[in-house]
Amino acid sequence: MIQRLDIDALRALSAIEDQGGVTRAAAHLGLSQSAVSHKIKRLESSLDCDLLSRRPGAPLFTDTGRDLLGYARRILAIHDEALRSLSKTLVQGQISLGLTEDTTCSDLSRILGRFSRLHPGVSVRTRVLQSLVLQDLLASGGIDFAIMQVFTHEVRPHDIELFRERLFWVKSPDLDLGSGNTVPFLSFDENCFYRRWAMDVAQEDGTVFATILECASAAGIVSGVRSGLGVAILNERHVTPDMDVLKGCFADPPDVTYVARRARKLRNPAIDTLIDEIKREIAGERALRIA
């Protein structure tokens, strides 16, 4: 049999990892379990190797299967982009886009890059700012569309929910908070809604947060925590094993949700197309990630 990589088989392989097994992958793809298994077995026969480990308790993929999965992701991405490029309608216009710092290093950057390649007639001007600033700009018409964080309980009906994250109070093991009511606090700048929540809610029990470091960069806050300068509120992905997660010391922070939000009552075909691209990615086999 001639060795070749069948697109449908690669899509099934990718779905098996994303969904956690053949049965769930089949349901996700709208196929029978036997159809998905047959695609994988044909691919294994073609390549003369095992891709899935079928022993109880073993990892889902063999080492070869794991290697192929990386190639499958890339092949599927360029395959699907090529199809959309050939079938796209001509879209022109301008988009004033707002992003937060962390979303510039995420899967969203890949989506935006692909959007620019598929729609060269659309001019995208991007501003990287704090979420509260982006919300104000949306309300005033300063930007057309934003991808930002909000507290989960503040998500609006027309927002596109991208993913959620937990927040934690953290400090260095070397930092002794003592018995006093004043706590050294490491904060993003005054436009950070984490900080506003901490000052408005977390101090209600008599704790006083004294801001001793103000930095708009997550890297700066992480460095300050590790140095033992004070406590901070960090997203789950920034919490590292060398930090103490504080539980029961202060009010628990709400969860946050990354959303894509457009300015109200704005009609713009270019933004409609971008939103469709983001929705297509969310509905696909792979969850969006923040680096």
Tab-separated table of N, CA and C in Angstrom, residues 49-183:
chain	number	residue	atom	x	y	z
A	49	CYS	N	2.636	1.132	11.183
A	49	CYS	CA	2.988	1.403	12.576
A	49	CYS	C	1.705	1.558	13.387
A	50	ASP	N	1.829	1.425	14.694
A	50	ASP	CA	0.695	1.642	15.591
A	50	ASP	C	0.680	3.101	16.034
A	51	LEU	N	-0.493	3.714	15.945
A	51	LEU	CA	-0.650	5.111	16.363
A	51	LEU	C	-1.336	5.221	17.714
A	52	LEU	N	-2.275	4.313	17.972
A	52	LEU	CA	-2.988	4.290	19.248
A	52	LEU	C	-2.515	3.091	20.063
A	53	SER	N	-2.378	3.312	21.360
A	53	SER	CA	-2.018	2.223	22.268
A	53	SER	C	-3.304	1.592	22.775
A	54	ARG	N	-3.458	0.329	22.543
A	54	ARG	CA	-4.718	-0.347	22.871
A	54	ARG	C	-4.597	-1.243	24.109
A	55	ARG	N	-3.548	-1.038	24.883
A	55	ARG	CA	-3.386	-1.805	26.117
A	55	ARG	C	-4.035	-1.061	27.282
A	56	PRO	N	-4.745	-1.755	28.169
A	56	PRO	CA	-5.396	-1.111	29.318
A	56	PRO	C	-4.379	-0.362	30.182
A	57	GLY	N	-4.719	0.863	30.524
A	57	GLY	CA	-3.862	1.659	31.394
A	57	GLY	C	-2.726	2.363	30.692
A	58	ALA	N	-2.523	2.088	29.415
A	58	ALA	CA	-1.434	2.725	28.671
A	58	ALA	C	-1.879	4.099	28.179
A	59	PRO	N	-0.933	4.981	27.850
A	59	PRO	CA	-1.307	6.267	27.261
A	59	PRO	C	-2.119	6.071	25.989
A	60	LEU	N	-2.924	7.061	25.646
A	60	LEU	CA	-3.813	6.941	24.502
A	60	LEU	C	-3.047	6.744	23.196
A	61	PHE	N	-1.920	7.475	23.052
A	61	PHE	CA	-1.143	7.434	21.817
A	61	PHE	C	0.196	6.732	22.044
A	62	THR	N	0.665	6.048	21.014
A	62	THR	CA	2.046	5.564	21.023
A	62	THR	C	2.965	6.758	20.778
A	63	ASP	N	4.261	6.542	20.935
A	63	ASP	CA	5.212	7.623	20.660
A	63	ASP	C	5.111	8.074	19.201
A	64	THR	N	4.938	7.109	18.305
A	64	THR	CA	4.790	7.452	16.881
A	64	THR	C	3.504	8.235	16.642
A	65	GLY	N	2.432	7.809	17.302
A	65	GLY	CA	1.166	8.513	17.172
A	65	GLY	C	1.258	9.942	17.676
A	66	ARG	N	1.974	10.126	18.787
A	66	ARG	CA	2.158	11.471	19.326
A	66	ARG	C	2.952	12.338	18.363
A	67	ASP	N	3.973	11.747	17.742
A	67	ASP	CA	4.762	12.509	16.759
A	67	ASP	C	3.900	12.912	15.568
A	68	LEU	N	3.108	11.960	15.060
A	68	LEU	CA	2.267	12.253	13.896
A	68	LEU	C	1.221	13.311	14.233
A	69	LEU	N	0.734	13.301	15.480
A	69	LEU	CA	-0.290	14.259	15.875
A	69	LEU	C	0.180	15.695	15.678
A	70	GLY	N	1.450	15.967	15.981
A	70	GLY	CA	1.978	17.315	15.768
A	70	GLY	C	1.931	17.722	14.310
A	71	TYR	N	2.311	16.794	13.431
A	71	TYR	CA	2.228	17.074	11.994
A	71	TYR	C	0.770	17.212	11.552
A	72	ALA	N	-0.104	16.392	12.119
A	72	ALA	CA	-1.513	16.431	11.737
A	72	ALA	C	-2.114	17.802	12.013
A	73	ARG	N	-1.780	18.379	13.162
A	73	ARG	CA	-2.292	19.708	13.502
A	73	ARG	C	-1.917	20.725	12.421
A	74	ARG	N	-0.652	20.684	12.023
A	74	ARG	CA	-0.163	21.664	11.050
A	74	ARG	C	-0.764	21.423	9.671
A	75	ILE	N	-0.863	20.141	9.280
A	75	ILE	CA	-1.437	19.816	7.969
A	75	ILE	C	-2.898	20.242	7.900
A	76	LEU	N	-3.667	19.948	8.942
A	76	LEU	CA	-5.085	20.316	8.963
A	76	LEU	C	-5.265	21.825	8.928
A	77	ALA	N	-4.405	22.541	9.643
A	77	ALA	CA	-4.527	24.004	9.682
A	77	ALA	C	-4.332	24.609	8.293
A	78	ILE	N	-3.279	24.174	7.584
A	78	ILE	CA	-3.011	24.750	6.258
A	78	ILE	C	-4.025	24.237	5.242
A	79	HIS	N	-4.497	22.993	5.398
A	79	HIS	CA	-5.523	22.437	4.509
A	79	HIS	C	-6.812	23.246	4.614
A	80	ASP	N	-7.258	23.494	5.854
A	80	ASP	CA	-8.514	24.219	6.051
A	80	ASP	C	-8.385	25.680	5.633
A	81	GLU	N	-7.205	26.248	5.862
A	81	GLU	CA	-6.991	27.637	5.436
A	81	GLU	C	-7.040	27.738	3.919
A	82	ALA	N	-6.457	26.761	3.224
A	82	ALA	CA	-6.470	26.769	1.760
A	82	ALA	C	-7.894	26.693	1.225
A	83	LEU	N	-8.714	25.853	1.823
A	83	LEU	CA	-10.103	25.731	1.381
A	83	LEU	C	-10.859	27.037	1.576
A	84	ARG	N	-10.646	27.656	2.736
A	84	ARG	CA	-11.349	28.927	2.984
A	84	ARG	C	-10.848	30.022	2.047
A	85	SER	N	-9.554	29.979	1.732
A	85	SER	CA	-8.997	30.982	0.836
A	85	SER	C	-9.599	30.862	-0.557
A	86	LEU	N	-9.797	29.638	-1.019
A	86	LEU	CA	-10.337	29.419	-2.362
A	86	LEU	C	-11.827	29.745	-2.455
A	87	SER	N	-12.512	29.637	-1.317
A	87	SER	CA	-13.959	29.837	-1.340
A	87	SER	C	-14.394	31.168	-0.742
A	88	LYS	N	-13.432	31.990	-0.345
A	88	LYS	CA	-13.786	33.220	0.361
A	88	LYS	C	-14.445	34.226	-0.567
A	89	THR	N	-15.309	35.043	0.021
A	89	THR	CA	-15.853	36.191	-0.684
A	89	THR	C	-14.961	37.395	-0.390
A	90	LEU	N	-14.946	38.356	-1.287
A	90	LEU	CA	-14.096	39.527	-1.127
A	90	LEU	C	-14.644	40.415	-0.021
A	91	VAL	N	-13.872	40.558	1.041
A	91	VAL	CA	-14.260	41.407	2.168
A	91	VAL	C	-13.266	42.554	2.256
A	92	GLN	N	-13.792	43.756	2.368
A	92	GLN	CA	-12.941	44.931	2.507
A	92	GLN	C	-13.454	45.772	3.667
A	93	GLY	N	-12.564	46.580	4.197
A	93	GLY	CA	-12.969	47.455	5.285
A	93	GLY	C	-11.852	47.648	6.283
A	94	GLN	N	-12.205	48.236	7.410
A	94	GLN	CA	-11.241	48.511	8.469
A	94	GLN	C	-11.781	48.000	9.796
A	95	ILE	N	-10.868	47.529	10.638
A	95	ILE	CA	-11.222	47.092	11.980
A	95	ILE	C	-10.264	47.739	12.962
A	96	SER	N	-10.820	48.412	13.948
A	96	SER	CA	-10.015	48.920	15.049
A	96	SER	C	-10.154	47.922	16.190
A	97	LEU	N	-9.083	47.187	16.458
A	97	LEU	CA	-9.124	46.033	17.355
A	97	LEU	C	-8.374	46.322	18.641
A	98	GLY	N	-8.946	45.894	19.761
A	98	GLY	CA	-8.274	46.010	21.044
A	98	GLY	C	-7.945	44.636	21.610
A	99	LEU	N	-6.733	44.468	22.127
A	99	LEU	CA	-6.295	43.222	22.745
A	99	LEU	C	-5.660	43.519	24.093
A	100	THR	N	-5.716	42.545	24.997
A	100	THR	CA	-4.915	42.644	26.207
A	100	THR	C	-3.540	42.037	25.938
A	101	GLU	N	-2.588	42.328	26.817
A	101	GLU	CA	-1.217	41.879	26.601
A	101	GLU	C	-1.127	40.364	26.469
A	102	ASP	N	-1.835	39.632	27.330
A	102	ASP	CA	-1.702	38.183	27.310
A	102	ASP	C	-2.286	37.551	26.055
A	103	THR	N	-3.324	38.140	25.482
A	103	THR	CA	-3.925	37.546	24.284
A	103	THR	C	-3.055	37.734	23.042
A	104	THR	N	-2.060	38.612	23.111
A	104	THR	CA	-1.151	38.757	21.971
A	104	THR	C	-0.239	37.550	21.851
A	105	CYS	N	-0.142	36.742	22.910
A	105	CYS	CA	0.705	35.546	22.904
A	105	CYS	C	-0.157	34.299	23.041
A	106	SER	N	-1.194	34.224	22.248
A	106	SER	CA	-2.142	33.125	22.385
A	106	SER	C	-2.534	32.598	21.011
A	107	ASP	N	-3.418	31.592	21.030
A	107	ASP	CA	-3.970	31.075	19.780
A	107	ASP	C	-4.702	32.165	19.004
A	108	LEU	N	-5.157	33.197	19.693
A	108	LEU	CA	-5.863	34.279	19.007
A	108	LEU	C	-4.953	34.990	18.006
A	109	SER	N	-3.670	35.077	18.327
A	109	SER	CA	-2.739	35.680	17.372
A	109	SER	C	-2.671	34.872	16.090
A	110	ARG	N	-2.714	33.557	16.238
A	110	ARG	CA	-2.722	32.687	15.056
A	110	ARG	C	-3.985	32.914	14.232
A	111	ILE	N	-5.120	33.043	14.904
A	111	ILE	CA	-6.386	33.282	14.203
A	111	ILE	C	-6.346	34.614	13.465
A	112	LEU	N	-5.850	35.650	14.128
A	112	LEU	CA	-5.784	36.976	13.513
A	112	LEU	C	-4.815	36.997	12.338
A	113	GLY	N	-3.696	36.272	12.470
A	113	GLY	CA	-2.754	36.194	11.361
A	113	GLY	C	-3.367	35.518	10.148
A	114	ARG	N	-4.098	34.443	10.391
A	114	ARG	CA	-4.768	33.744	9.289
A	114	ARG	C	-5.844	34.621	8.667
A	115	PHE	N	-6.578	35.354	9.503
A	115	PHE	CA	-7.614	36.258	8.993
A	115	PHE	C	-6.997	37.292	8.053
A	116	SER	N	-5.842	37.837	8.423
A	116	SER	CA	-5.189	38.837	7.579
A	116	SER	C	-4.757	38.250	6.247
A	117	ARG	N	-4.301	36.998	6.260
A	117	ARG	CA	-3.888	36.353	5.000
A	117	ARG	C	-5.087	36.066	4.104
A	118	LEU	N	-6.193	35.651	4.720
A	118	LEU	CA	-7.377	35.307	3.945
A	118	LEU	C	-8.105	36.534	3.413
A	119	HIS	N	-7.964	37.654	4.104
A	119	HIS	CA	-8.721	38.857	3.757
A	119	HIS	C	-7.783	40.065	3.682
A	120	PRO	N	-6.931	40.102	2.655
A	120	PRO	CA	-5.958	41.200	2.534
A	120	PRO	C	-6.615	42.562	2.315
A	121	GLY	N	-7.901	42.574	1.951
A	121	GLY	CA	-8.587	43.844	1.759
A	121	GLY	C	-9.069	44.484	3.048
A	122	VAL	N	-8.863	43.796	4.175
A	122	VAL	CA	-9.278	44.334	5.475
A	122	VAL	C	-8.051	44.885	6.192
A	123	SER	N	-8.119	46.143	6.592
A	123	SER	CA	-7.050	46.778	7.351
A	123	SER	C	-7.379	46.679	8.834
A	124	VAL	N	-6.472	46.076	9.603
A	124	VAL	CA	-6.687	45.882	11.037
A	124	VAL	C	-5.670	46.719	11.808
A	125	ARG	N	-6.173	47.638	12.623
A	125	ARG	CA	-5.312	48.435	13.508
A	125	ARG	C	-5.533	47.937	14.929
A	126	THR	N	-4.454	47.508	15.574
A	126	THR	CA	-4.562	46.864	16.882
A	126	THR	C	-3.951	47.731	17.977
A	127	ARG	N	-4.661	47.790	19.103
A	127	ARG	CA	-4.158	48.483	20.293
A	127	ARG	C	-4.140	47.495	21.454
A	128	VAL	N	-3.029	47.446	22.190
A	128	VAL	CA	-2.874	46.530	23.316
A	128	VAL	C	-2.991	47.336	24.610
A	129	LEU	N	-4.056	47.084	25.359
A	129	LEU	CA	-4.365	47.876	26.548
A	129	LEU	C	-4.998	46.981	27.614
A	130	GLN	N	-5.202	47.545	28.796
A	130	GLN	CA	-5.877	46.824	29.864
A	130	GLN	C	-7.360	46.651	29.536
A	131	SER	N	-7.967	45.623	30.122
A	131	SER	CA	-9.355	45.299	29.804
A	131	SER	C	-10.318	46.441	30.100
A	132	LEU	N	-10.142	47.124	31.236
A	132	LEU	CA	-11.051	48.219	31.573
A	132	LEU	C	-10.952	49.355	30.560
A	133	VAL	N	-9.748	49.614	30.072
A	133	VAL	CA	-9.563	50.662	29.062
A	133	VAL	C	-10.254	50.245	27.770
A	134	LEU	N	-10.122	48.978	27.417
A	134	LEU	CA	-10.783	48.486	26.203
A	134	LEU	C	-12.296	48.595	26.319
A	135	GLN	N	-12.844	48.307	27.503
A	135	GLN	CA	-14.287	48.442	27.692
A	135	GLN	C	-14.738	49.888	27.492
A	136	ASP	N	-13.969	50.829	28.024
A	136	ASP	CA	-14.313	52.253	27.862
A	136	ASP	C	-14.241	52.668	26.395
A	137	LEU	N	-13.226	52.169	25.679
A	137	LEU	CA	-13.080	52.512	24.266
A	137	LEU	C	-14.213	51.921	23.435
A	138	LEU	N	-14.656	50.720	23.780
A	138	LEU	CA	-15.806	50.138	23.090
A	138	LEU	C	-17.040	51.000	23.302
A	139	ALA	N	-17.241	51.437	24.526
A	139	ALA	CA	-18.430	52.232	24.843
A	139	ALA	C	-18.420	53.585	24.146
A	140	SER	N	-17.217	54.152	23.973
A	140	SER	CA	-17.112	55.489	23.370
A	140	SER	C	-16.952	55.444	21.859
A	141	GLY	N	-16.796	54.243	21.290
A	141	GLY	CA	-16.585	54.134	19.848
A	141	GLY	C	-15.139	54.276	19.438
A	142	GLY	N	-14.225	54.250	20.402
A	142	GLY	CA	-12.807	54.380	20.086
A	142	GLY	C	-12.222	53.159	19.412
A	143	ILE	N	-12.827	51.995	19.633
A	143	ILE	CA	-12.439	50.774	18.935
A	143	ILE	C	-13.723	50.046	18.521
A	144	ASP	N	-13.579	49.146	17.548
A	144	ASP	CA	-14.734	48.419	17.025
A	144	ASP	C	-14.956	47.079	17.719
A	145	PHE	N	-13.861	46.471	18.164
A	145	PHE	CA	-13.920	45.089	18.606
A	145	PHE	C	-12.794	44.863	19.593
A	146	ALA	N	-13.041	44.055	20.636
A	146	ALA	CA	-12.007	43.813	21.640
A	146	ALA	C	-12.026	42.366	22.097
A	147	ILE	N	-10.854	41.871	22.406
A	147	ILE	CA	-10.692	40.565	23.035
A	147	ILE	C	-10.024	40.815	24.370
A	148	MET	N	-10.723	40.515	25.453
A	148	MET	CA	-10.296	40.983	26.771
A	148	MET	C	-10.838	40.072	27.858
A	149	GLN	N	-10.483	40.385	29.093
A	149	GLN	CA	-10.978	39.659	30.250
A	149	GLN	C	-12.098	40.436	30.939
A	150	VAL	N	-13.055	39.690	31.480
A	150	VAL	CA	-14.061	40.262	32.385
A	150	VAL	C	-14.305	39.213	33.472
A	151	PHE	N	-14.831	39.643	34.608
A	151	PHE	CA	-15.263	38.661	35.580
A	151	PHE	C	-16.386	37.832	34.964
A	152	THR	N	-16.413	36.554	35.264
A	152	THR	CA	-17.361	35.647	34.613
A	152	THR	C	-18.803	36.080	34.817
A	153	HIS	N	-19.108	36.638	35.981
A	153	HIS	CA	-20.489	37.058	36.226
A	153	HIS	C	-20.857	38.328	35.464
A	154	GLU	N	-19.875	38.933	34.762
A	154	GLU	CA	-20.134	40.148	33.989
A	154	GLU	C	-20.166	39.885	32.489
A	155	VAL	N	-20.123	38.612	32.078
A	155	VAL	CA	-20.212	38.287	30.654
A	155	VAL	C	-21.585	38.685	30.128
A	156	ARG	N	-21.615	39.341	28.972
A	156	ARG	CA	-22.874	39.804	28.370
A	156	ARG	C	-23.437	38.757	27.414
A	157	PRO	N	-24.740	38.807	27.169
A	157	PRO	CA	-25.370	37.790	26.303
A	157	PRO	C	-24.759	37.691	24.917
A	158	HIS	N	-24.291	38.818	24.354
A	158	HIS	CA	-23.769	38.791	22.983
A	158	HIS	C	-22.251	38.623	22.935
A	159	ASP	N	-21.601	38.483	24.089
A	159	ASP	CA	-20.165	38.215	24.089
A	159	ASP	C	-19.888	36.824	23.530
A	160	ILE	N	-18.746	36.668	22.897
A	160	ILE	CA	-18.276	35.352	22.493
A	160	ILE	C	-17.313	34.874	23.577
A	161	GLU	N	-17.690	33.850	24.301
A	161	GLU	CA	-16.835	33.332	25.373
A	161	GLU	C	-15.730	32.464	24.768
A	162	LEU	N	-14.500	32.812	25.074
A	162	LEU	CA	-13.361	32.085	24.521
A	162	LEU	C	-12.864	31.008	25.479
A	163	PHE	N	-12.575	31.372	26.716
A	163	PHE	CA	-12.194	30.404	27.742
A	163	PHE	C	-12.238	31.091	29.100
A	164	ARG	N	-12.207	30.278	30.147
A	164	ARG	CA	-12.278	30.797	31.508
A	164	ARG	C	-11.006	30.439	32.276
A	165	GLU	N	-10.743	31.223	33.302
A	165	GLU	CA	-9.585	30.974	34.146
A	165	GLU	C	-9.912	31.316	35.592
A	166	ARG	N	-9.234	30.637	36.497
A	166	ARG	CA	-9.373	30.946	37.909
A	166	ARG	C	-8.319	31.954	38.324
A	167	LEU	N	-8.627	32.712	39.357
A	167	LEU	CA	-7.680	33.646	39.958
A	167	LEU	C	-7.314	33.164	41.351
A	168	PHE	N	-6.073	33.449	41.749
A	168	PHE	CA	-5.601	33.016	43.060
A	168	PHE	C	-4.813	34.138	43.740
A	169	TRP	N	-4.933	34.195	45.064
A	169	TRP	CA	-4.026	34.998	45.879
A	169	TRP	C	-2.732	34.202	46.040
A	170	VAL	N	-1.585	34.818	45.804
A	170	VAL	CA	-0.308	34.110	45.915
A	170	VAL	C	0.724	34.987	46.621
A	171	LYS	N	1.736	34.321	47.159
A	171	LYS	CA	2.883	35.007	47.758
A	171	LYS	C	4.080	34.073	47.717
A	172	SER	N	5.240	34.581	48.057
A	172	SER	CA	6.434	33.761	48.191
A	172	SER	C	6.410	33.058	49.544
A	173	PRO	N	6.924	31.819	49.623
A	173	PRO	CA	7.024	31.155	50.930
A	173	PRO	C	7.866	31.940	51.927
A	174	ASP	N	8.757	32.798	51.422
A	174	ASP	CA	9.637	33.572	52.296
A	174	ASP	C	8.955	34.805	52.891
A	175	LEU	N	7.779	35.155	52.380
A	175	LEU	CA	7.092	36.347	52.875
A	175	LEU	C	6.252	35.999	54.089
A	176	ASP	N	6.525	36.643	55.208
A	176	ASP	CA	5.759	36.465	56.443
A	176	ASP	C	4.767	37.615	56.545
A	177	LEU	N	3.491	37.286	56.480
A	177	LEU	CA	2.471	38.330	56.530
A	177	LEU	C	2.254	38.867	57.943
A	178	GLY	N	2.763	38.159	58.954
A	178	GLY	CA	2.625	38.640	60.326
A	178	GLY	C	1.185	38.629	60.796
A	179	SER	N	0.938	39.366	61.827
A	179	SER	CA	-0.404	39.383	62.434
A	179	SER	C	-1.128	40.710	62.241
A	180	GLY	N	-0.493	41.649	61.578
A	180	GLY	CA	-1.118	42.958	61.390
A	180	GLY	C	-2.184	42.935	60.301
A	181	ASN	N	-2.912	44.039	60.168
A	181	ASN	CA	-3.977	44.134	59.170
A	181	ASN	C	-3.491	44.674	57.834
A	182	THR	N	-2.291	45.242	57.783
A	182	THR	CA	-1.771	45.829	56.551
A	182	THR	C	-0.965	44.779	55.782
A	183	VAL	N	-1.336	44.586	54.533
A	183	VAL	CA	-0.711	43.556	53.694
A	183	VAL	C	-0.064	44.220	52.491
